Short mmCIF file of N, CA, C and O in Angstrom, two decimals:
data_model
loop_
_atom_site.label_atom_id
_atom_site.label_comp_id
_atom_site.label_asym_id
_atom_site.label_seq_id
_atom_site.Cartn_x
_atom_site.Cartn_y
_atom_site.Cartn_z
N UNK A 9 -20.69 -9.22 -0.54
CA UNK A 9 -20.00 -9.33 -1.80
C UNK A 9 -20.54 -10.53 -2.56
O UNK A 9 -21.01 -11.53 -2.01
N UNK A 10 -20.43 -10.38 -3.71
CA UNK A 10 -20.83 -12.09 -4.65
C UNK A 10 -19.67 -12.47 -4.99
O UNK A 10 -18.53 -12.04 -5.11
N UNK A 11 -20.42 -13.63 -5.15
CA UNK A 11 -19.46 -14.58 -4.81
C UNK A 11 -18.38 -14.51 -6.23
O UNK A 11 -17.21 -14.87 -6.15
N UNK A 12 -18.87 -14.10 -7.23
CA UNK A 12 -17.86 -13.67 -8.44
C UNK A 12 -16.88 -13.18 -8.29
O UNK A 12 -15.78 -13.65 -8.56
N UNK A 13 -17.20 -11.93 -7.72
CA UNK A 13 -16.18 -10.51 -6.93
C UNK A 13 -15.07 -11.33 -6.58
O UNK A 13 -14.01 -11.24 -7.21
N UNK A 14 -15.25 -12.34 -5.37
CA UNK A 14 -14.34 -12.41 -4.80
C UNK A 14 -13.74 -13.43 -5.55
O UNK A 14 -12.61 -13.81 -5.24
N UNK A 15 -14.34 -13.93 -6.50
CA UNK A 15 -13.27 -14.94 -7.38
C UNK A 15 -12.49 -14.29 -8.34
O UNK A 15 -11.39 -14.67 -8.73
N UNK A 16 -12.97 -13.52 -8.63
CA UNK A 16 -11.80 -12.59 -9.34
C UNK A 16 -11.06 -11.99 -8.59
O UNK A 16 -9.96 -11.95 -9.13
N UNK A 17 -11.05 -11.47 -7.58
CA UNK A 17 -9.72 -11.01 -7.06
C UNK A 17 -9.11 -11.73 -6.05
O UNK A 17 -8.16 -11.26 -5.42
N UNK A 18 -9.63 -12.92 -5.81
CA UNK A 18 -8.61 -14.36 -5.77
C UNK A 18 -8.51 -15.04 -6.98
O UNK A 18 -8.71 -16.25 -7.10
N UNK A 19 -8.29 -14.51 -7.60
CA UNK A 19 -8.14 -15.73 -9.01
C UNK A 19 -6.28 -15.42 -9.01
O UNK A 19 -5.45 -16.33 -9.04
N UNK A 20 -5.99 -14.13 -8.98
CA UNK A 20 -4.12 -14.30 -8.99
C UNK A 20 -3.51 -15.06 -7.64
O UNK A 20 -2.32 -15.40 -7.63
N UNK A 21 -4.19 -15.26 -6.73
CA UNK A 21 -3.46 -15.88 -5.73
C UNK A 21 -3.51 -17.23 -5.89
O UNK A 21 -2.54 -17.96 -5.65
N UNK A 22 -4.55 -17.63 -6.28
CA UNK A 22 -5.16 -19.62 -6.40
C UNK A 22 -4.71 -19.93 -7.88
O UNK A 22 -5.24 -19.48 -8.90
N UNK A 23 -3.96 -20.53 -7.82
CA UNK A 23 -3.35 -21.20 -9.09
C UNK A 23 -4.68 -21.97 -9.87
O UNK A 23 -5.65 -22.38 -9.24
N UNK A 24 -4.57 -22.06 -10.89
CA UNK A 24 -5.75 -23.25 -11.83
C UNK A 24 -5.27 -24.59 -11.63
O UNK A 24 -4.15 -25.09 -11.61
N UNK A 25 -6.09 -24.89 -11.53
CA UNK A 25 -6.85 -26.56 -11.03
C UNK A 25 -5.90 -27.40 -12.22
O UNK A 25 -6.56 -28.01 -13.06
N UNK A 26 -4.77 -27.44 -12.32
CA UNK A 26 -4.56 -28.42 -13.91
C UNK A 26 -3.97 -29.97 -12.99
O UNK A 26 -3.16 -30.52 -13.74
N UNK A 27 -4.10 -30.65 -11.89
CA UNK A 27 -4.00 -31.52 -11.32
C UNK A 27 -5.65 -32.18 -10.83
O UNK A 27 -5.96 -31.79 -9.70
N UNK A 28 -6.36 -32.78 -11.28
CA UNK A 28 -7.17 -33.79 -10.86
C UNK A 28 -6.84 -35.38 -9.88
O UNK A 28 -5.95 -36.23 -9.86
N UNK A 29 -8.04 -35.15 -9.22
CA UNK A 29 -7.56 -36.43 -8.55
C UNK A 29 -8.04 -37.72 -9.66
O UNK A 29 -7.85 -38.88 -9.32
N UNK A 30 -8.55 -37.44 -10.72
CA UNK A 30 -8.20 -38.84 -11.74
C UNK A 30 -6.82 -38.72 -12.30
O UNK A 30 -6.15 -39.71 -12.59
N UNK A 31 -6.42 -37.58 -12.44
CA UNK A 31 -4.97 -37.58 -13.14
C UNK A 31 -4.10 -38.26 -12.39
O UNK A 31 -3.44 -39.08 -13.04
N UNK A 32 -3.83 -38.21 -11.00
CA UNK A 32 -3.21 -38.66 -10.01
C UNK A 32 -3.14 -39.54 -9.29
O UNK A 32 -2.42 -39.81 -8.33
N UNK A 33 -4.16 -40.15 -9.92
CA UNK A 33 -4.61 -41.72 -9.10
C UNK A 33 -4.54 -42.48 -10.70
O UNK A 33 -4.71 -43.70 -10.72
N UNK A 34 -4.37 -41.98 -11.63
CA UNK A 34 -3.53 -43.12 -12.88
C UNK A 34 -2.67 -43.62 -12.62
O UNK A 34 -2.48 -44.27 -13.65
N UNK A 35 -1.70 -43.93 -11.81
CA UNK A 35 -0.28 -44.20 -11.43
C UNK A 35 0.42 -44.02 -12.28
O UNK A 35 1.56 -44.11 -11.82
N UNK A 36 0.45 -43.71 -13.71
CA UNK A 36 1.53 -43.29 -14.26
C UNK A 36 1.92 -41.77 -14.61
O UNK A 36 0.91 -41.11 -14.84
N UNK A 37 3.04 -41.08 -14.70
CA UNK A 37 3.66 -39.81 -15.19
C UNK A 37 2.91 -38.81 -15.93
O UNK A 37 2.86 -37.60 -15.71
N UNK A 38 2.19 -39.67 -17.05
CA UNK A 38 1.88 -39.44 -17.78
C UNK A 38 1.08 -38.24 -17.75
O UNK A 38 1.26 -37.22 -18.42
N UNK A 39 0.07 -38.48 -16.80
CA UNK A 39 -0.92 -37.12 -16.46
C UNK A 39 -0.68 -36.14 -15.70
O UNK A 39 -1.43 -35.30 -15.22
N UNK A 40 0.07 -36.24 -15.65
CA UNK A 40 1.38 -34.98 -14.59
C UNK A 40 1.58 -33.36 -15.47
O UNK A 40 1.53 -32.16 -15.21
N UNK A 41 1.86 -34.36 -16.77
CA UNK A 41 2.56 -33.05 -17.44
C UNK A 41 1.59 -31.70 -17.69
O UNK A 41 2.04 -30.58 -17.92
N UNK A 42 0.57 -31.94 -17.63
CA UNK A 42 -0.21 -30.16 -17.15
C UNK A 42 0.37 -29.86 -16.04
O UNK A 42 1.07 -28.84 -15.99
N UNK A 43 0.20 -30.67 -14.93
CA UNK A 43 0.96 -29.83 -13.69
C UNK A 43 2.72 -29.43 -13.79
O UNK A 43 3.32 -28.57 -13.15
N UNK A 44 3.18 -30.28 -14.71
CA UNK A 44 4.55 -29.69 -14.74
C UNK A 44 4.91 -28.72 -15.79
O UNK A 44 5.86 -27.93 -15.83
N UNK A 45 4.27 -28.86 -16.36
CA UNK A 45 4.05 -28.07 -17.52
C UNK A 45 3.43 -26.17 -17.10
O UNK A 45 3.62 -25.14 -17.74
N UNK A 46 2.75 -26.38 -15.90
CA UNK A 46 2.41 -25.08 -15.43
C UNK A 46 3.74 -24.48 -14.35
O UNK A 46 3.99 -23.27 -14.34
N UNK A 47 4.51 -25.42 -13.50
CA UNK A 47 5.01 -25.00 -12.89
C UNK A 47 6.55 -24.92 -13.36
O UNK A 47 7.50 -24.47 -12.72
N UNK A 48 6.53 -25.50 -14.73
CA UNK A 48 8.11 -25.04 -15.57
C UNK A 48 8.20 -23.44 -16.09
O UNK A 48 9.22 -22.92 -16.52
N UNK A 49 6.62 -22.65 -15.92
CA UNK A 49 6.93 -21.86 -16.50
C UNK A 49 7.00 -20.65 -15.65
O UNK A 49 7.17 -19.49 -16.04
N UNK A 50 6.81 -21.10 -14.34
CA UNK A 50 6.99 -20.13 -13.12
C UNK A 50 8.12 -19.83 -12.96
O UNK A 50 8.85 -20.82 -13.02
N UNK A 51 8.94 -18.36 -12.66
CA UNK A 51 9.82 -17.81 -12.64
C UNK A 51 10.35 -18.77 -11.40
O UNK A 51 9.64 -19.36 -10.59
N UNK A 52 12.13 -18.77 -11.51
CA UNK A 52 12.93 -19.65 -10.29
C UNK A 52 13.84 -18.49 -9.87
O UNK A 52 14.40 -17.56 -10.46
N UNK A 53 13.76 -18.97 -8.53
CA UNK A 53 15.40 -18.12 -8.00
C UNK A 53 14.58 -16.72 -7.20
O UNK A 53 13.38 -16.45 -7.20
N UNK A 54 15.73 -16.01 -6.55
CA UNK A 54 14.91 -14.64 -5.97
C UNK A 54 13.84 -13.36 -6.94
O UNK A 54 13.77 -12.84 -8.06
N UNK A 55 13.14 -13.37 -5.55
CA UNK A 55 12.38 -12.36 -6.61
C UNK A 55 13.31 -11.04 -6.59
O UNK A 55 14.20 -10.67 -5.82
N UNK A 56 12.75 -10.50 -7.74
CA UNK A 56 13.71 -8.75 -8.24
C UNK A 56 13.33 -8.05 -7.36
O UNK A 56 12.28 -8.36 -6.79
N UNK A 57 14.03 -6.90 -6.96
CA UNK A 57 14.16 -5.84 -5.68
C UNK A 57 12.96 -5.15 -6.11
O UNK A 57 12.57 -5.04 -7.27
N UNK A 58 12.56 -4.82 -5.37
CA UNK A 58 10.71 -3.41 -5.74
C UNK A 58 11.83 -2.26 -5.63
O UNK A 58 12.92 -2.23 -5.06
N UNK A 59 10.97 -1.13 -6.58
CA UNK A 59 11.67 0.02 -6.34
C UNK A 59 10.59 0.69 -5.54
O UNK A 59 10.58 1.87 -5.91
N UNK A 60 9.48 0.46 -4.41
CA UNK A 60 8.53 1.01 -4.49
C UNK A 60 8.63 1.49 -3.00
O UNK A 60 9.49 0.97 -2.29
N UNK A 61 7.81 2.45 -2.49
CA UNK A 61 7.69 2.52 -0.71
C UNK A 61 8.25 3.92 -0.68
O UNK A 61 9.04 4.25 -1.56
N UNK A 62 7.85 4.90 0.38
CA UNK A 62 8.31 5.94 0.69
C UNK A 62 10.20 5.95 0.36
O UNK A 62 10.92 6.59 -0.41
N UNK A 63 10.45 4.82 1.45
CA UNK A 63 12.06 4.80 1.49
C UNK A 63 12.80 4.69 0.15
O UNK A 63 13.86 5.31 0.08
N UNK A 64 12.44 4.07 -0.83
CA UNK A 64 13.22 4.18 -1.58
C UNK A 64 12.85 5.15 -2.68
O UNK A 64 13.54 5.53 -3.62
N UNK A 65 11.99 5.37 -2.46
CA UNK A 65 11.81 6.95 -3.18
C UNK A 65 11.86 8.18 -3.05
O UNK A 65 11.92 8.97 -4.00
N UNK A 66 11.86 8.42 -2.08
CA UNK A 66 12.44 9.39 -1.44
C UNK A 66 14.25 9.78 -0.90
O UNK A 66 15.00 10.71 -1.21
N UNK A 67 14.44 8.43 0.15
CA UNK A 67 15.72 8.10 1.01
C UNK A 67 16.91 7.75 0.41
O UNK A 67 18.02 8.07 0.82
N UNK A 68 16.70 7.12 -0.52
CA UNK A 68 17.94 6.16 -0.86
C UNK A 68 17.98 6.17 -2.19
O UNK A 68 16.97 6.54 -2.78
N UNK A 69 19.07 5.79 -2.89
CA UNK A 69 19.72 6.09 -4.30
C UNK A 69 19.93 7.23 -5.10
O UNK A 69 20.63 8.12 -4.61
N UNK A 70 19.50 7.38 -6.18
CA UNK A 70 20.38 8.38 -6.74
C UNK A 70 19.16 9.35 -6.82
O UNK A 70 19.38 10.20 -7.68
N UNK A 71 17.57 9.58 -6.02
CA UNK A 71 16.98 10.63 -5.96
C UNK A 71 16.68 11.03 -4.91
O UNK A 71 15.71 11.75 -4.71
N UNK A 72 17.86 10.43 -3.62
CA UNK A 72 17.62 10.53 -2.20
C UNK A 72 17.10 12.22 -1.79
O UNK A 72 17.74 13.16 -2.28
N UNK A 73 16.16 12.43 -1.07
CA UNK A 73 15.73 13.85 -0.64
C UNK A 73 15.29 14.01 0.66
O UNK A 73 14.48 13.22 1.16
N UNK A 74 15.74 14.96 1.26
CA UNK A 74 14.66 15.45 2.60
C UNK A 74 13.65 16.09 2.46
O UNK A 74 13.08 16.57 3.44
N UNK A 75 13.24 16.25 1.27
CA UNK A 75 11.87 16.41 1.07
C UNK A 75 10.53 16.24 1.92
O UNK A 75 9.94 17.20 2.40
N UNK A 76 10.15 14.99 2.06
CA UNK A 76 9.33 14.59 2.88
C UNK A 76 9.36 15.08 4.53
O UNK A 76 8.51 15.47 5.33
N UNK A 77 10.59 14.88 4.53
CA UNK A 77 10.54 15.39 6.11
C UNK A 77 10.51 16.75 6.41
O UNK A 77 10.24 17.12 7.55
N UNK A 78 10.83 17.76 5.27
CA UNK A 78 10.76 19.08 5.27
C UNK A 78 9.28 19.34 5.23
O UNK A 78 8.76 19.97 6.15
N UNK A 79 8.61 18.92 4.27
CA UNK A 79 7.29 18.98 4.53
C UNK A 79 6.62 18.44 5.01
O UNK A 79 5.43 18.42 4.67
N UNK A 80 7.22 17.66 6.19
CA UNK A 80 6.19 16.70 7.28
C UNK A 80 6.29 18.25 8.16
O UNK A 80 5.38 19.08 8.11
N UNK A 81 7.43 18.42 8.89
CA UNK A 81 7.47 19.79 9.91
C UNK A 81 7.28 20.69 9.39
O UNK A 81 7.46 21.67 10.12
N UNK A 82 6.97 20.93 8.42
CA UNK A 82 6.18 22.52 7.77
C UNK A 82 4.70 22.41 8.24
O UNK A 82 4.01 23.33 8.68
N UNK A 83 4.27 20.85 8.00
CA UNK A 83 2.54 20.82 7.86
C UNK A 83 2.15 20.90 9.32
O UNK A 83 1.07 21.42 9.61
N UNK A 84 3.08 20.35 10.40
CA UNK A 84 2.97 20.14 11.43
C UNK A 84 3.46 21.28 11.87
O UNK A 84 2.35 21.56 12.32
N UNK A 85 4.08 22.16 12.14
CA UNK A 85 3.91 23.62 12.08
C UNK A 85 2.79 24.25 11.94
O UNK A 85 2.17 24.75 12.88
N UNK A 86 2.42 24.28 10.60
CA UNK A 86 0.77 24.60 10.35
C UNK A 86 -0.30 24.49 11.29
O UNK A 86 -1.09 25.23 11.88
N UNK A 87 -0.06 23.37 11.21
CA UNK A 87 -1.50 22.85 12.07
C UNK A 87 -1.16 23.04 13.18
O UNK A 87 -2.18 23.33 13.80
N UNK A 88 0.02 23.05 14.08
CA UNK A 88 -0.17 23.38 15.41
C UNK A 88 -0.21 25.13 15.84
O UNK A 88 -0.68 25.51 16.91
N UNK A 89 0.33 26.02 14.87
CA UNK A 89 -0.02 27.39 14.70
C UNK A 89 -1.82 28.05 14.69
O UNK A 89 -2.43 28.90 15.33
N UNK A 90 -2.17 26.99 13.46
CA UNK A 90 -3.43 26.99 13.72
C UNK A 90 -4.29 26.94 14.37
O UNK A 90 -5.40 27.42 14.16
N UNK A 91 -3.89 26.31 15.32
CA UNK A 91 -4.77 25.33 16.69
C UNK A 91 -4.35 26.35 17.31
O UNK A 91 -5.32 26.75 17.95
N UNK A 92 -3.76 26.79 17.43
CA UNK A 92 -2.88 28.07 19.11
C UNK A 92 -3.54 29.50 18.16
O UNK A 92 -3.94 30.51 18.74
N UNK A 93 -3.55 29.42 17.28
CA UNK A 93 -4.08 31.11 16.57
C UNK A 93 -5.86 30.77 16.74
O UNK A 93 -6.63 31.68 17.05
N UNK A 94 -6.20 29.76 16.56
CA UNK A 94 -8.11 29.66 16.36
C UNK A 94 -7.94 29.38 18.36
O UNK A 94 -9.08 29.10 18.73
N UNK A 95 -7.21 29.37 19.32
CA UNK A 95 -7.50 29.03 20.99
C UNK A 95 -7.20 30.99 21.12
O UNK A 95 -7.99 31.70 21.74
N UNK A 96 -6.26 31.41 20.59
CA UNK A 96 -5.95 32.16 21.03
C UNK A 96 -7.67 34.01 20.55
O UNK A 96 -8.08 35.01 21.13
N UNK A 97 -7.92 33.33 19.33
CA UNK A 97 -8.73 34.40 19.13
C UNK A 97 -9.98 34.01 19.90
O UNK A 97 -10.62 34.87 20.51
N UNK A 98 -10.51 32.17 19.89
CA UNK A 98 -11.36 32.38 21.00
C UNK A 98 -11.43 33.03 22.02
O UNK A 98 -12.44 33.63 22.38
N UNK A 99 -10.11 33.00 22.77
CA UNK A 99 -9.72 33.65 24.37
C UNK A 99 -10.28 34.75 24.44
O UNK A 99 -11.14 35.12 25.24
N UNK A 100 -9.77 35.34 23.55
CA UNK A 100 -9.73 36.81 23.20
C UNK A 100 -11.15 37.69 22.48
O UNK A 100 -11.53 38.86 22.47
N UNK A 101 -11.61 36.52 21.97
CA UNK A 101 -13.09 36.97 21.19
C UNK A 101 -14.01 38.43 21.69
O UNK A 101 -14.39 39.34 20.95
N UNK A 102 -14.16 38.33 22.98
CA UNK A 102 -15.04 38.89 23.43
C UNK A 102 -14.22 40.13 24.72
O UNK A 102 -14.94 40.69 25.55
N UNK A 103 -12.91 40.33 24.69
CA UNK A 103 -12.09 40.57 25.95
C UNK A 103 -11.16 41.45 24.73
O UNK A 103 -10.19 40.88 24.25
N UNK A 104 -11.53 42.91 24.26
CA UNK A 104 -10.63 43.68 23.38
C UNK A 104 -9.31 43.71 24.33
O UNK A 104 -9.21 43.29 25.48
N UNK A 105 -8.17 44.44 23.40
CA UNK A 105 -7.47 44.46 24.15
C UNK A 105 -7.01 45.94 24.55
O UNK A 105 -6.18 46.10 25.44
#
């Protein structure tokens, strides 16, 4: 990968640089306020609930369904019918009945 690539898709995790070690070795306040100034505007308190994931889209609230699981054992049905119908005509391939 280059080395770009991966700075862009670490660029939302790594905050920007607005703290220098000259800012911070001024001893006074003064050069702070980029850094406080970035982190006043960061959301406080819990983060909001995801509505996202099988479970809650499917399972729970007001579009709860067995959906999924109806068509988990349908597919799995399938495929194990399949497997026993393609063993069973091998068996049989060459052996009429």
């Amino acid at each position: 990968m280059h080395a770009s690539l991966i700075r862009r898709q670490l660029g939302g995790l790594i905050p920007p640089k607005v703290a220098t070690p000259s800012l911070l070795s001024a001893g006074s306040g003064e050069g702070l306020a980029p850094l406080v100034n970035f982190y006043s505007k960061l959301p406080k308190g819990a983060a909001p609930p995801t509505a996202g994931g099988l479970k809650a889209r499917y399972f729970s609230g007001k579009n709860a369904s067995a959906a999924p699981a109806v068509w988990l054992i349908l597919g799995l049905f399938t495929f194990g019918y399949t497997i026993d119908y393609q063993m069973h005509l091998k068996h049989h391939k060459n052996h009429p009945h």
